[in-house]
CSV table of C-alpha atoms in Angstrom, one decimal:
chain,number,residue,atom,x,y,z
A,1,UNK,CA,15.0,13.6,-18.1
A,2,UNK,CA,16.0,10.1,-19.3
A,3,UNK,CA,18.4,7.7,-17.5
A,4,UNK,CA,19.3,4.1,-17.8
A,5,UNK,CA,16.6,3.3,-15.2
A,6,UNK,CA,13.9,5.2,-17.0
A,7,UNK,CA,14.9,3.3,-20.2
A,8,UNK,CA,14.7,0.0,-18.3
A,9,UNK,CA,11.2,0.8,-17.2
A,10,UNK,CA,10.1,2.3,-20.5
A,11,UNK,CA,9.2,5.8,-19.2
A,12,UNK,CA,10.1,9.1,-20.7
A,13,UNK,CA,11.1,10.9,-17.5
A,14,UNK,CA,13.0,9.5,-14.6
A,15,UNK,CA,10.4,11.0,-12.2
A,16,UNK,CA,8.8,8.7,-9.7
A,17,UNK,CA,5.7,10.2,-8.1
A,18,UNK,CA,4.4,8.9,-4.8
A,19,UNK,CA,0.8,9.7,-4.0
A,20,UNK,CA,-2.1,8.3,-2.0
A,21,UNK,CA,-4.5,9.3,-4.9
A,22,UNK,CA,-5.1,6.8,-7.7
A,23,UNK,CA,-6.0,9.6,-10.2
A,24,UNK,CA,-2.7,11.3,-9.5
A,25,UNK,CA,-0.7,8.0,-9.9
A,26,UNK,CA,-2.3,7.3,-13.2
A,27,UNK,CA,-1.8,10.9,-14.4
A,28,UNK,CA,1.9,10.8,-13.5
A,29,UNK,CA,2.4,7.6,-15.6
A,30,UNK,CA,0.4,9.1,-18.5
A,31,UNK,CA,2.6,12.2,-18.3
A,32,UNK,CA,5.7,10.1,-18.8
A,33,UNK,CA,6.7,9.5,-15.2
A,34,UNK,CA,6.2,6.6,-12.9
A,35,UNK,CA,3.2,6.8,-10.6
A,36,UNK,CA,3.4,5.0,-7.3
A,37,UNK,CA,0.2,4.5,-5.3
A,38,UNK,CA,0.6,4.7,-1.5
A,39,UNK,CA,-1.3,1.7,0.0
A,40,UNK,CA,-0.9,2.5,3.7
A,41,UNK,CA,-4.5,3.9,4.1
A,42,UNK,CA,-6.2,0.9,2.5
A,43,UNK,CA,-7.7,-1.3,5.2
A,44,UNK,CA,-10.0,-3.2,2.8
A,45,UNK,CA,-8.3,-5.3,0.2
A,46,UNK,CA,-11.3,-4.9,-2.0
A,47,UNK,CA,-11.0,-1.2,-2.2
A,48,UNK,CA,-7.3,-1.5,-3.0
A,49,UNK,CA,-8.2,-3.9,-5.8
A,50,UNK,CA,-10.8,-1.5,-7.2
A,51,UNK,CA,-8.3,1.4,-7.3
A,52,UNK,CA,-5.6,-0.7,-8.9
A,53,UNK,CA,-8.1,-1.8,-11.5
A,54,UNK,CA,-8.9,1.8,-12.1
A,55,UNK,CA,-5.2,2.8,-12.4
A,56,UNK,CA,-4.6,-0.1,-14.8
A,57,UNK,CA,-7.4,1.2,-17.0
A,58,UNK,CA,-6.2,4.9,-16.9
A,59,UNK,CA,-2.4,4.7,-17.3
A,60,UNK,CA,-2.5,4.4,-21.1
A,61,UNK,CA,-0.5,1.2,-20.8
A,62,UNK,CA,2.4,3.0,-19.0
A,63,UNK,CA,3.9,1.3,-15.9
A,64,UNK,CA,3.1,2.1,-12.3
A,65,UNK,CA,4.0,0.9,-8.8
A,66,UNK,CA,2.7,0.5,-5.2
A,67,UNK,CA,4.2,1.7,-1.9
A,68,UNK,CA,3.5,-0.3,1.3
A,69,UNK,CA,4.7,0.2,4.9
A,70,UNK,CA,5.9,-2.9,6.6
A,71,UNK,CA,8.7,-3.8,9.0
A,72,UNK,CA,11.5,-6.1,7.9
A,73,UNK,CA,10.9,-8.2,11.1
A,74,UNK,CA,7.7,-9.6,12.3
A,75,UNK,CA,6.2,-7.9,15.4
A,76,UNK,CA,5.1,-10.0,18.4
A,77,UNK,CA,1.7,-8.2,18.7
A,78,UNK,CA,0.6,-8.6,15.2
A,79,UNK,CA,-3.2,-7.8,15.4
A,80,UNK,CA,-4.8,-4.4,15.6
A,81,UNK,CA,-6.7,-5.4,18.8
A,82,UNK,CA,-3.5,-6.4,20.5
A,83,UNK,CA,-1.9,-3.1,19.6
A,84,UNK,CA,-4.9,-1.1,20.7
A,85,UNK,CA,-4.8,-2.6,24.1
A,86,UNK,CA,-1.3,-1.2,24.6
A,87,UNK,CA,-2.4,2.5,24.4
A,88,UNK,CA,-2.2,4.1,27.8
A,89,UNK,CA,-5.4,5.7,29.2
A,90,UNK,CA,-3.5,9.0,29.9
A,91,UNK,CA,-2.8,9.4,26.2
A,92,UNK,CA,-6.4,8.8,25.3
A,93,UNK,CA,-7.4,11.5,27.9
A,94,UNK,CA,-4.9,13.9,26.3
A,95,UNK,CA,-6.5,13.4,22.9
A,96,UNK,CA,-10.0,14.1,24.3
A,97,UNK,CA,-8.8,17.2,26.2
A,98,UNK,CA,-7.0,18.6,23.1
A,99,UNK,CA,-10.0,18.2,20.9
A,100,UNK,CA,-12.3,19.7,23.5
A,101,UNK,CA,-10.1,22.7,23.9
A,102,UNK,CA,-10.6,23.5,20.2
A,103,UNK,CA,-14.3,22.6,20.1
A,104,UNK,CA,-14.0,19.7,17.7
A,105,UNK,CA,-17.4,17.9,17.4
A,106,UNK,CA,-17.8,14.2,17.7
A,107,UNK,CA,-18.3,12.1,14.6
A,108,UNK,CA,-22.0,11.3,13.8
A,109,UNK,CA,-23.3,8.0,15.2
A,110,UNK,CA,-22.2,5.0,13.1
A,111,UNK,CA,-19.5,7.0,11.3
A,112,UNK,CA,-16.1,5.6,11.9
A,113,UNK,CA,-12.9,7.4,11.5
A,114,UNK,CA,-11.8,7.4,7.8
A,115,UNK,CA,-8.2,8.4,8.7
A,116,UNK,CA,-7.3,5.0,10.0
A,117,UNK,CA,-3.7,4.2,9.1
A,118,UNK,CA,-3.0,0.6,9.9
A,119,UNK,CA,-1.0,-0.4,6.9
A,120,UNK,CA,2.2,-0.7,9.0
A,121,UNK,CA,0.7,-3.6,10.8
A,122,UNK,CA,2.2,-6.6,9.1
A,123,UNK,CA,-1.1,-8.5,8.8
A,124,UNK,CA,-2.6,-5.5,6.9
A,125,UNK,CA,0.4,-5.0,4.6
A,126,UNK,CA,0.5,-8.7,3.7
A,127,UNK,CA,-3.2,-8.6,2.8
A,128,UNK,CA,-2.4,-5.6,0.6
A,129,UNK,CA,0.4,-7.5,-1.1
A,130,UNK,CA,-2.0,-10.4,-1.9
A,131,UNK,CA,-3.9,-7.9,-4.0
A,132,UNK,CA,-0.9,-6.0,-5.4
A,133,UNK,CA,0.6,-9.1,-7.0
A,134,UNK,CA,-2.6,-9.8,-8.9
A,135,UNK,CA,-1.8,-6.7,-11.0
A,136,UNK,CA,1.1,-5.9,-13.4
A,137,UNK,CA,2.8,-3.5,-11.1
A,138,UNK,CA,6.5,-2.9,-12.0
A,139,UNK,CA,7.7,-1.6,-8.6
A,140,UNK,CA,7.1,-2.4,-5.0
A,141,UNK,CA,8.4,0.3,-2.6
A,142,UNK,CA,8.6,0.0,1.2
A,143,UNK,CA,8.7,3.2,3.3
A,144,UNK,CA,9.8,1.4,6.5
A,145,UNK,CA,13.1,-0.2,5.5
A,146,UNK,CA,13.7,-3.3,3.5
A,147,UNK,CA,10.7,-5.5,3.1
A,148,UNK,CA,10.9,-9.0,4.7
A,149,UNK,CA,13.0,-11.5,2.7
A,150,UNK,CA,10.0,-13.5,1.6
A,151,UNK,CA,8.3,-10.4,0.3
A,152,UNK,CA,11.4,-9.5,-1.8
A,153,UNK,CA,11.5,-13.0,-3.1
A,154,UNK,CA,7.9,-13.0,-4.0
A,155,UNK,CA,8.2,-9.7,-5.8
A,156,UNK,CA,11.1,-10.9,-7.8
A,157,UNK,CA,9.1,-14.0,-8.8
A,158,UNK,CA,6.5,-11.7,-10.2
A,159,UNK,CA,9.2,-9.7,-12.1
A,160,UNK,CA,8.6,-6.7,-9.8
A,161,UNK,CA,11.5,-4.4,-8.8
A,162,UNK,CA,11.8,-3.7,-5.0
A,163,UNK,CA,12.7,-0.2,-3.7
A,164,UNK,CA,13.3,0.9,-0.1
A,165,UNK,CA,13.6,4.4,1.4
A,166,UNK,CA,16.8,5.2,3.3
A,167,UNK,CA,17.8,8.2,5.4
A,168,UNK,CA,21.4,7.2,5.8
A,169,UNK,CA,24.1,5.3,3.9
A,170,UNK,CA,24.0,2.7,6.6
A,171,UNK,CA,20.4,2.0,5.9
A,172,UNK,CA,21.0,2.0,2.2
A,173,UNK,CA,23.7,-0.7,2.5
A,174,UNK,CA,21.2,-2.8,4.5
A,175,UNK,CA,18.7,-2.5,1.7
A,176,UNK,CA,21.3,-3.5,-0.9
A,177,UNK,CA,22.3,-6.5,1.2
A,178,UNK,CA,18.6,-7.5,1.6
A,179,UNK,CA,18.2,-7.8,-2.2
A,180,UNK,CA,16.5,-4.5,-3.0
A,181,UNK,CA,16.8,-3.4,-6.6
A,182,UNK,CA,17.0,0.4,-6.0
A,183,UNK,CA,17.2,2.8,-3.0
A,184,UNK,CA,15.4,6.0,-2.5
A,185,UNK,CA,17.7,8.5,-0.8
A,186,UNK,CA,15.1,10.5,1.2
A,187,UNK,CA,16.6,13.7,2.7
A,188,UNK,CA,15.5,15.7,5.8
A,189,UNK,CA,13.4,18.1,3.7
A,190,UNK,CA,11.0,15.4,2.6
A,191,UNK,CA,7.4,15.1,3.7
A,192,UNK,CA,6.3,12.1,5.8
A,193,UNK,CA,8.8,9.9,7.6
A,194,UNK,CA,12.3,11.2,7.2
A,195,UNK,CA,15.8,11.2,8.8
A,196,UNK,CA,18.1,14.0,9.7
A,197,UNK,CA,20.5,14.3,6.7
A,198,UNK,CA,19.7,16.8,3.9
A,199,UNK,CA,19.2,15.6,0.4
A,200,UNK,CA,22.3,17.4,-1.1
A,201,UNK,CA,24.5,15.5,1.4
A,202,UNK,CA,22.6,12.2,1.5
A,203,UNK,CA,22.2,11.5,-2.2
A,204,UNK,CA,25.9,11.2,-3.1
A,205,UNK,CA,26.6,9.3,0.1
A,206,UNK,CA,24.1,6.7,-0.8
A,207,UNK,CA,25.1,6.6,-4.4
A,208,UNK,CA,28.6,5.7,-3.3
A,209,UNK,CA,27.4,3.3,-0.6
A,210,UNK,CA,25.3,1.0,-2.9
A,211,UNK,CA,26.9,1.4,-6.4
A,212,UNK,CA,26.1,0.1,-8.9
A,213,UNK,CA,22.5,-0.1,-7.5
A,214,UNK,CA,20.3,2.7,-8.9
A,215,UNK,CA,19.4,5.5,-6.5
A,216,UNK,CA,16.5,7.9,-6.5
A,217,UNK,CA,17.0,11.3,-4.9
A,218,UNK,CA,14.1,12.5,-2.7
A,219,UNK,CA,13.3,15.2,-0.3
A,220,UNK,CA,12.5,18.9,-1.1
A,221,UNK,CA,12.6,18.3,-4.8
A,222,UNK,CA,9.9,20.1,-6.8
A,223,UNK,CA,11.6,21.8,-9.7
A,224,UNK,CA,13.4,20.8,-12.9
A,225,UNK,CA,16.6,22.5,-11.7
A,226,UNK,CA,16.5,20.3,-8.6
A,227,UNK,CA,16.0,17.2,-10.7
A,228,UNK,CA,19.1,18.1,-12.7
A,229,UNK,CA,21.0,18.5,-9.4
A,230,UNK,CA,19.9,15.1,-8.2
A,231,UNK,CA,21.0,13.5,-11.4
A,232,UNK,CA,24.3,15.4,-11.3
A,233,UNK,CA,24.8,13.9,-7.8
A,234,UNK,CA,24.7,10.4,-9.3
A,235,UNK,CA,21.0,9.5,-8.9
A,236,UNK,CA,19.2,7.6,-11.7
A,237,UNK,CA,16.0,9.5,-11.0
A,238,UNK,CA,14.0,11.4,-8.5
A,239,UNK,CA,11.2,10.5,-6.1
A,240,UNK,CA,8.6,13.3,-5.6
A,241,UNK,CA,5.7,13.2,-3.2
A,242,UNK,CA,4.5,16.5,-1.8
A,243,UNK,CA,4.3,18.4,-5.1
A,244,UNK,CA,1.3,16.4,-6.2
A,245,UNK,CA,-0.9,17.3,-3.1
A,246,UNK,CA,-2.2,20.5,-4.8
A,247,UNK,CA,-2.8,19.1,-8.2
A,248,UNK,CA,-6.3,19.0,-9.7
A,249,UNK,CA,-6.2,15.2,-9.9
A,250,UNK,CA,-5.6,15.0,-6.1
A,251,UNK,CA,-8.9,16.7,-5.5
A,252,UNK,CA,-8.4,17.5,-1.9
A,253,UNK,CA,-11.9,17.7,-0.4
A,254,UNK,CA,-10.9,20.2,2.3
A,255,UNK,CA,-10.8,23.7,1.0
A,256,UNK,CA,-9.3,24.8,4.3
A,257,UNK,CA,-6.4,22.4,3.9
A,258,UNK,CA,-5.8,23.3,0.3
A,259,UNK,CA,-5.6,27.0,1.4
A,260,UNK,CA,-3.1,26.2,4.1
A,261,UNK,CA,-0.9,24.3,1.7
A,262,UNK,CA,-1.0,27.1,-0.9
A,263,UNK,CA,-0.2,29.7,1.7
A,264,UNK,CA,2.6,27.8,3.5
A,265,UNK,CA,6.2,28.7,3.2
A,266,UNK,CA,9.2,26.3,3.3
A,267,UNK,CA,9.6,27.1,7.0
A,268,UNK,CA,6.0,26.2,7.9
A,269,UNK,CA,6.6,22.5,8.4
A,270,UNK,CA,7.9,20.5,11.4
A,271,UNK,CA,9.4,17.1,11.9
A,272,UNK,CA,7.2,15.6,14.5
A,273,UNK,CA,6.1,12.2,15.9
A,274,UNK,CA,2.6,13.4,16.5
A,275,UNK,CA,1.2,11.7,13.4
A,276,UNK,CA,2.5,8.1,13.5
A,277,UNK,CA,5.0,7.8,16.3
A,278,UNK,CA,8.0,8.1,14.0
A,279,UNK,CA,9.5,11.5,13.0
A,280,UNK,CA,7.5,12.7,10.0
A,281,UNK,CA,7.5,16.1,8.4
A,282,UNK,CA,4.1,17.8,8.2
A,283,UNK,CA,2.5,21.2,8.4
A,284,UNK,CA,3.1,22.8,11.8
A,285,UNK,CA,-0.3,23.2,13.6
A,286,UNK,CA,-1.7,23.5,17.1
A,287,UNK,CA,-2.0,19.7,17.0
A,288,UNK,CA,1.7,19.1,16.4
A,289,UNK,CA,2.6,21.8,19.0
A,290,UNK,CA,0.4,20.1,21.6
A,291,UNK,CA,2.2,16.7,21.1
A,292,UNK,CA,5.6,18.3,21.0
A,293,UNK,CA,5.0,20.3,24.2
A,294,UNK,CA,7.2,18.9,27.0
A,295,UNK,CA,4.3,19.4,29.4
A,296,UNK,CA,2.2,16.8,27.5
A,297,UNK,CA,2.6,13.0,27.5
A,298,UNK,CA,4.5,12.9,24.3
A,299,UNK,CA,3.8,10.7,21.3
A,300,UNK,CA,3.7,6.9,21.5
A,301,UNK,CA,5.9,4.7,19.4
A,302,UNK,CA,4.7,3.4,16.0
A,303,UNK,CA,2.1,1.9,15.5
A,304,UNK,CA,0.4,3.0,18.8
A,305,UNK,CA,0.4,6.7,18.0
A,306,UNK,CA,-1.3,6.2,14.6
A,307,UNK,CA,-4.0,4.1,16.1
A,308,UNK,CA,-4.5,6.5,19.0
A,309,UNK,CA,-5.0,9.7,16.9
A,310,UNK,CA,-6.9,8.1,14.0
A,311,UNK,CA,-10.4,9.1,15.0
A,312,UNK,CA,-9.2,12.5,16.2
A,313,UNK,CA,-7.7,13.3,12.9
A,314,UNK,CA,-10.8,12.2,11.1
A,315,UNK,CA,-12.8,14.6,13.2
A,316,UNK,CA,-10.4,17.4,12.6
A,317,UNK,CA,-10.5,16.9,8.9
A,318,UNK,CA,-14.3,16.4,8.7
A,319,UNK,CA,-15.0,19.6,10.5
A,320,UNK,CA,-12.0,21.5,9.0
A,321,UNK,CA,-10.8,22.8,12.4
A,322,UNK,CA,-8.2,25.1,10.9
A,323,UNK,CA,-5.9,25.5,13.9
A,324,UNK,CA,-5.4,21.7,14.1
A,325,UNK,CA,-5.7,20.8,10.4
A,326,UNK,CA,-2.5,19.5,8.8
A,327,UNK,CA,-1.0,16.9,6.5
A,328,UNK,CA,2.4,15.3,5.8
A,329,UNK,CA,4.2,17.6,3.4
A,330,UNK,CA,7.8,18.5,2.7
A,331,UNK,CA,9.6,21.8,2.7
A,332,UNK,CA,8.9,22.1,-1.0
A,333,UNK,CA,5.5,23.3,0.1
A,334,UNK,CA,6.8,26.8,-0.3
A,335,UNK,CA,6.7,26.3,-4.1
A,336,UNK,CA,3.2,24.9,-4.1
A,337,UNK,CA,1.3,28.2,-4.7
A,338,UNK,CA,-1.4,27.2,-7.2
A,339,UNK,CA,-3.7,24.3,-8.1
A,340,UNK,CA,-2.9,22.8,-11.5
A,341,UNK,CA,-2.9,19.5,-13.3
A,342,UNK,CA,-0.2,16.9,-13.2
A,343,UNK,CA,0.7,17.5,-16.8
A,344,UNK,CA,1.3,21.2,-16.1
A,345,UNK,CA,3.6,20.2,-13.2
A,346,UNK,CA,5.5,17.9,-15.6
A,347,UNK,CA,5.7,20.7,-18.2
A,348,UNK,CA,7.3,23.0,-15.6
A,349,UNK,CA,9.6,20.3,-14.4
A,350,UNK,CA,10.8,19.6,-18.0
A,351,UNK,CA,11.3,23.3,-18.8
A,352,UNK,CA,13.3,23.8,-15.6
A,353,UNK,CA,15.4,20.7,-16.2
A,354,UNK,CA,16.2,21.9,-19.8
A,355,UNK,CA,17.2,25.4,-18.5
A,356,UNK,CA,19.5,23.8,-15.9
A,357,UNK,CA,21.1,21.5,-18.5
A,358,UNK,CA,21.6,24.4,-21.0
A,359,UNK,CA,23.2,26.5,-18.3
A,360,UNK,CA,25.6,23.8,-17.2
A,361,UNK,CA,26.5,23.0,-20.8
A,362,UNK,CA,27.1,26.6,-21.5
A,363,UNK,CA,29.4,26.9,-18.5
A,364,UNK,CA,31.2,23.7,-19.5
A,365,UNK,CA,31.7,25.1,-23.0
A,366,UNK,CA,33.0,28.4,-21.7
A,367,UNK,CA,35.4,26.5,-19.3
A,368,UNK,CA,36.6,24.4,-22.2
C-alpha cells in the first residue's frame, strides 16, 4: 500500500491512523503506517509531553504525528472561564434532569470530570503546540479547518507537514490556499466531526479541487478493499480512526462500551451535536436522543456544548450507564466485531488490499 506520499514519509503503508491512545499511535507506526495522536483531550501540557516521550520511545524510529483542534481565527472569549459563563442555566438544568432520569450517581468528592475536552479553545491548543514542536513529529493535523497562519508557518519552520480535514471541495481549496501540505477528505460516514458528503463522492472532488496537493481518503474505511478504492479515486493514502477503538492497544477501560461497539451495526450511529456542539457521528444512545429531541433545549454551539456535558459524560462513563454510554465512531463500526492487536488489523488490511488489486488486475487483463 505504497504511494509517493508514503515514500516521502518513509512508511511502508499509506495508512494514517488517528487515535487518542498513545499505545495505538505507536503500534500503528511500528506496523508500517503513520500513527497520529489526538491531542484534544490533553489539558495539561506535562501529560502530553510524557505521552509524546513514550511514543518517541516506542515507535521503533518510525514517524508519527499529532492532531489538534483549533480555529483558524481567534475567538473573542478565549479563556475557559469566559466560555463557561456563557452556558445558559436552562441547559445545565436539562443535563441534571437527564442524568437523574437514568439514576447516574454523582462523582465522588474531589474527583473532577476526566472527560473534559477543551482543546478547541485556542489557548489550550497553542499550549499543546508548544509541547508538540519539542518533539520530532512529522505531521500536524487540524480537525477544525486550516490552522492559523502563524501555526502553519511555525510547523514549516520545524519541517512539519500540515494537514487539515475537509468535508467539501470548497473547504479543501481554502486549506490549499492557506498553505496546508495535504488534505484529509473526510466523508459523511466518518466518526467524530463530519460533513454531509459521502466518501465515494467527496474524495475525487477534493482530489480535483486541490491537485497536485496530496489527499487522504477518510470516512467509513476499514478494509483493504476500501483502501484500494480510495487510492483508485486519486487519494495518496487513507485516514482511519474508528477501526482502532477495539484494538488491544486501545485498552478501553469500559467493558460495557467495548461490548456496545462490538455489537453495533453500521446503522447504529447518528450524526448529532450532542457531544461538542458541531455535528459529530457517534453511537446512538438515549443521551443523543435526548439532545436531538425537539422538546429539549437543543445543543449549544461549540465550545459551549463540550464544556456543558463534560462532567456528565465522565459520570456516565465512570458508572457505565449503558443506556447513555456512547463514543464517537463511524459507520465502519459494523465491521468491528472482535478485539485484536493493531498488527492483526494491518495484516487484514494488507490482505484485503492485495485481493482487490489482484482482482482489478485480472479484470484489466481480461479486458485487454
